[in-house]
Amino acid sequence: MDDLLTTGLKRFGLVAGLSLSLVIAGCSSDDGKKEEDNADKPETTASVSEAVNYTITGIEPGAGVFKAAENAVDEYELEGWNVQASSSGAMATALGEAVKNEEPIIVTGWTPHWKFAKYDLKYLEDPKGVFGDVETINTMTRKGFKDDNPNAYKLLEQFEWTTDDMEAVMAEIEEGTSPAEAATNWVEANEEKVATWTEGVEEGTGEIELVYVEWDSEISSTNVVGKVLEDLGYTVTLTPLDNAIMWQAIAGGEADAMVAAWLPATHGDLYEQFKDDIDNVGVNLTGAKIGLVVPTYVDIDSIEDLEAK
Ligand code: PBE
């Protein structure tokens, strides 16, 4: 893969070098060079826009990052661009294929995610701040859950980990381990950290339903929390839902808890909509981020470098 990337970098370096000489040629004599000068720009920037067919490879349309990408198309006046609805898995496959073939691609991306360890990637700068800043992932329960299950609630209150922790679970799943097994392995390998979550928590019984969306990050966190609750004696069900439905299920009391609320920006609209009917337990991870992500060999740095169709 290193070789492929190096080749990709060389290729794009060559294009950049070529355009520089055209610009210099354009500067040295004014007459007759104008066209070449202008023609040079699409070479570098529009070629990326063109090569990706004015398409951002998206994920589930209910995801905050998908909606933010659509806002970015508006805010940066990218007429003719399309944010393609897909799934997190299909996006990752498309990204992997593009890197293998050294082709440009723009995806809706987020951190924590295993893709940053596997490929050389960068976030496109977002001077308009459409994708928000660094944010937190938060735990939410239905109202009344605390009274019904004070011990499980205490565990959820004490559940907090790092992007590295989450990425370790994600990486194992990406390599083919089942989510449940990867969660078990992580819990066994991180007894001390788990002990801080279960400190003062007594064993319990009964059923707990955790809801989540099948994003790689949330598959990891939900399975880990589910495993710890199971170890405490609860019967745990993990139910994958669409994003808005997940929030609705907690607000309506149909499900007990989720650890998948990205705030303040990514799920800010959903939080506003449901916050009065939800118990916000608190932060479980800091350092989360969303944005447009490209392989480093793609020769643009900012969303502003993209061009309308
Ligand atoms: N994500 C992963 C979600 C939150 C977690 C970034 C894909 C979203 O955009 O809603």
XYZ file of C-alpha atoms and ligand atoms in Angstrom:
319
model
C 0.000 0.000 0.000
C 2.903 2.330 0.704
C 4.036 1.913 -2.872
C 0.606 2.716 -4.213
C 0.423 5.822 -2.080
C 3.883 6.959 -3.096
C 2.964 6.510 -6.733
C -0.223 8.441 -6.117
C 1.669 11.258 -4.443
C 4.183 11.378 -7.269
C 1.446 11.512 -9.825
C -0.325 14.387 -8.137
C 2.990 16.094 -7.428
C 3.660 15.962 -11.145
C 0.352 17.621 -11.950
C 1.068 20.357 -9.417
C 4.571 20.879 -10.849
C 3.207 21.127 -14.348
C 0.636 23.749 -13.388
C 3.298 25.808 -11.666
C 5.347 25.963 -14.869
C 2.228 26.967 -16.790
C 1.578 29.746 -14.301
C 5.167 30.935 -14.633
C 4.862 30.801 -18.431
C 1.616 32.766 -18.117
C 3.294 35.440 -16.037
C 6.331 35.901 -18.240
C 4.383 36.997 -21.301
C 0.871 38.323 -21.261
C -0.100 37.949 -24.878
C -1.637 34.706 -25.968
C -0.922 33.010 -22.666
C -4.196 33.881 -20.948
C -5.988 30.800 -22.123
C -3.278 28.483 -20.921
C -3.221 30.284 -17.606
C -6.951 29.804 -17.127
C -6.916 26.313 -18.512
C -4.352 25.429 -15.877
C -6.678 25.879 -12.902
C -9.153 23.171 -13.764
C -6.106 20.896 -14.197
C -5.490 20.897 -10.476
C -8.665 21.663 -8.567
C -11.565 21.037 -10.911
C -9.963 17.775 -11.895
C -10.570 16.499 -8.367
C -14.166 17.735 -8.486
C -14.581 16.251 -11.929
C -12.773 13.023 -11.124
C -15.111 12.338 -8.204
C -17.993 13.210 -10.525
C -19.091 16.030 -8.203
C -20.042 13.369 -5.682
C -19.412 13.051 -1.969
C -19.617 9.416 -0.942
C -21.986 9.551 1.994
C -23.367 7.110 4.549
C -26.850 6.630 6.027
C -28.917 9.759 5.227
C -30.054 9.953 8.868
C -26.488 10.529 10.075
C -25.514 14.000 11.220
C -22.439 13.960 9.008
C -24.628 13.271 5.978
C -26.860 16.251 6.735
C -23.778 18.393 7.387
C -22.341 17.361 4.005
C -25.563 18.490 2.339
C -25.310 21.797 4.213
C -21.706 22.118 3.027
C -22.851 21.743 -0.591
C -25.180 24.713 0.009
C -22.800 26.825 2.082
C -19.842 26.417 -0.267
C -22.137 26.895 -3.280
C -21.216 23.594 -4.842
C -23.987 23.597 -7.429
C -24.428 20.280 -9.168
C -22.834 18.274 -6.346
C -24.474 15.203 -4.921
C -24.089 13.634 -1.487
C -24.643 9.992 -2.243
C -26.678 8.082 0.328
C -25.088 4.796 1.250
C -24.153 2.915 4.393
C -21.125 3.213 6.660
C -19.936 -0.200 5.433
C -20.355 0.649 1.753
C -18.571 3.985 2.255
C -15.617 2.182 3.834
C -15.524 -0.299 0.946
C -15.594 2.526 -1.614
C -12.791 4.292 0.252
C -10.686 1.122 0.325
C -11.224 0.548 -3.409
C -10.301 4.141 -4.233
C -7.073 3.940 -2.207
C -6.179 0.640 -3.854
C -6.617 2.221 -7.293
C -5.131 5.600 -6.292
C -8.334 7.294 -7.330
C -9.670 10.493 -5.811
C -12.638 10.102 -3.476
C -14.349 12.355 -0.940
C -16.203 10.650 1.893
C -18.233 11.771 4.871
C -15.832 10.799 7.636
C -15.509 10.822 11.385
C -13.170 10.240 14.294
C -12.865 7.838 16.084
C -12.627 5.484 13.112
C -10.259 2.677 12.109
C -9.892 4.133 8.592
C -7.312 6.680 9.807
C -5.005 3.907 11.018
C -5.459 1.830 7.882
C -5.121 4.548 5.216
C -3.344 7.905 4.903
C -6.252 10.314 5.101
C -6.903 13.951 5.853
C -9.893 16.091 6.757
C -10.628 18.857 4.267
C -10.450 22.222 5.995
C -13.863 23.688 6.673
C -13.370 27.478 7.020
C -17.122 28.045 7.231
C -17.410 25.644 10.160
C -20.263 23.647 8.638
C -19.101 20.423 10.305
C -18.687 21.980 13.739
C -15.748 21.606 16.062
C -14.318 18.777 18.093
C -17.191 17.294 20.056
C -18.217 14.712 22.610
C -20.123 11.454 22.531
C -22.787 11.285 25.201
C -24.897 8.741 27.029
C -28.694 9.113 27.184
C -31.362 7.070 28.943
C -35.123 7.098 28.941
C -36.715 9.050 31.760
C -37.315 6.792 34.723
C -34.467 4.414 33.918
C -32.452 5.753 36.837
C -35.215 4.897 39.310
C -35.865 1.512 37.755
C -32.203 0.496 37.492
C -30.020 2.639 39.780
C -27.037 0.323 39.459
C -27.116 0.089 35.685
C -27.558 3.869 35.617
C -24.492 4.309 37.797
C -22.479 2.164 35.402
C -23.636 4.327 32.488
C -22.719 7.454 34.442
C -19.219 6.127 35.048
C -18.679 4.805 31.516
C -16.026 6.959 29.873
C -13.199 6.049 27.527
C -10.824 7.499 24.935
C -10.687 7.584 21.159
C -7.777 5.107 21.358
C -9.896 2.704 23.398
C -12.746 2.892 20.943
C -10.466 2.573 17.932
C -8.886 -0.559 19.396
C -12.292 -2.262 19.443
C -13.137 -0.925 15.989
C -9.861 -2.198 14.544
C -10.464 -5.714 15.828
C -13.958 -5.758 14.330
C -12.572 -4.422 11.051
C -10.128 -7.342 11.022
C -13.013 -9.789 11.162
C -13.732 -10.430 14.842
C -17.432 -10.291 15.715
C -18.463 -7.165 17.623
C -19.475 -9.194 20.687
C -16.152 -11.019 20.758
C -14.118 -7.848 20.175
C -16.000 -6.222 23.073
C -15.318 -9.224 25.327
C -11.631 -9.161 24.394
C -11.353 -5.446 25.094
C -13.144 -5.723 28.453
C -10.850 -8.595 29.476
C -7.736 -6.683 28.409
C -8.793 -3.470 30.179
C -9.873 -4.670 33.603
C -8.583 -1.572 35.375
C -10.478 0.860 33.221
C -13.632 -1.235 33.423
C -13.227 -1.332 37.218
C -13.545 2.472 37.294
C -16.877 2.141 35.492
C -18.214 -0.537 37.823
C -16.908 1.033 41.028
C -19.699 1.005 43.593
C -22.070 -0.669 41.137
C -23.896 -3.671 42.501
C -24.927 -6.613 40.391
C -28.440 -6.475 39.028
C -31.029 -8.484 37.167
C -33.634 -7.784 34.541
C -33.620 -6.720 30.941
C -31.920 -3.695 29.457
C -32.353 -2.635 25.853
C -29.567 -0.553 24.338
C -30.247 1.111 20.996
C -27.609 2.261 18.518
C -26.939 2.913 14.847
C -24.675 0.581 12.892
C -21.834 3.072 12.616
C -18.474 1.432 13.323
C -17.894 3.682 16.327
C -21.270 2.953 17.907
C -21.117 -0.780 17.176
C -17.966 -0.771 19.323
C -19.168 1.333 22.232
C -22.588 -0.301 22.453
C -21.127 -3.814 22.462
C -18.607 -2.908 25.168
C -21.234 -1.343 27.439
C -23.570 -4.255 26.719
C -20.866 -6.719 27.711
C -20.166 -4.916 31.008
C -23.893 -4.807 31.828
C -24.144 -8.524 31.065
C -21.224 -9.223 33.354
C -23.159 -7.336 36.056
C -26.028 -9.796 35.651
C -28.405 -8.002 33.282
C -29.979 -9.508 30.193
C -29.001 -7.084 27.479
C -30.515 -6.580 24.041
C -28.716 -4.459 21.445
C -31.086 -3.049 18.844
C -29.769 -1.307 15.713
C -31.999 1.518 14.460
C -31.893 4.544 12.209
C -30.521 7.634 13.916
C -33.766 9.579 14.419
C -35.582 6.406 15.489
C -32.885 5.723 18.073
C -33.530 9.122 19.679
C -37.264 8.622 19.430
C -37.055 5.210 21.104
C -35.277 6.705 24.130
C -37.578 9.734 24.312
C -40.664 7.538 24.004
C -39.407 5.116 26.654
C -39.413 2.154 24.267
C -35.718 1.575 24.829
C -33.558 2.116 27.902
C -30.305 3.723 26.883
C -27.850 4.678 24.158
C -24.217 5.772 24.169
C -24.286 7.308 20.676
C -25.221 10.991 21.025
C -22.704 13.227 19.234
C -22.920 16.777 20.592
C -23.151 19.682 20.263
C -23.267 19.725 16.465
C -23.689 16.330 14.829
C -26.902 15.388 16.644
C -27.733 18.883 17.899
C -31.032 19.001 15.997
C -32.167 15.668 17.440
C -31.074 16.629 20.935
C -33.095 19.861 20.736
C -36.099 17.925 19.530
C -36.018 15.247 22.234
C -34.075 16.663 25.189
C -37.131 17.335 27.365
C -38.072 13.666 27.249
C -34.587 12.241 27.725
C -32.164 11.875 30.635
C -28.760 13.208 29.513
C -26.352 11.101 31.565
C -23.169 12.774 30.360
C -20.047 12.535 28.240
C -18.539 9.116 27.490
C -15.842 10.246 25.028
C -14.170 13.518 24.098
C -12.301 14.262 20.875
C -14.907 13.159 18.343
C -15.046 14.917 14.983
C -16.865 14.799 11.666
C -15.987 16.208 8.247
C -15.147 15.528 4.635
C -12.240 13.129 4.372
C -9.938 12.359 1.422
C -6.827 10.216 0.943
C -3.715 12.404 1.410
C -2.763 11.937 -2.272
C -5.826 13.974 -3.273
C -4.358 17.345 -4.095
C -6.757 19.648 -2.270
C -6.781 20.794 1.345
C -10.032 22.636 1.816
C -13.703 22.318 0.928
C -13.149 25.715 -0.678
C -10.935 24.003 -3.283
C -13.951 22.157 -4.653
C -15.717 23.670 -7.642
C -19.317 23.820 -8.745
C -20.239 21.621 -11.684
N -21.302 9.296 12.622
C -20.829 8.330 13.589
C -22.612 9.675 13.177
C -22.352 9.826 14.608
C -21.446 8.705 14.872
C -20.365 10.410 12.590
C -21.417 8.652 11.351
C -23.376 10.804 12.529
O -22.847 11.459 11.635
O -24.521 11.024 12.887
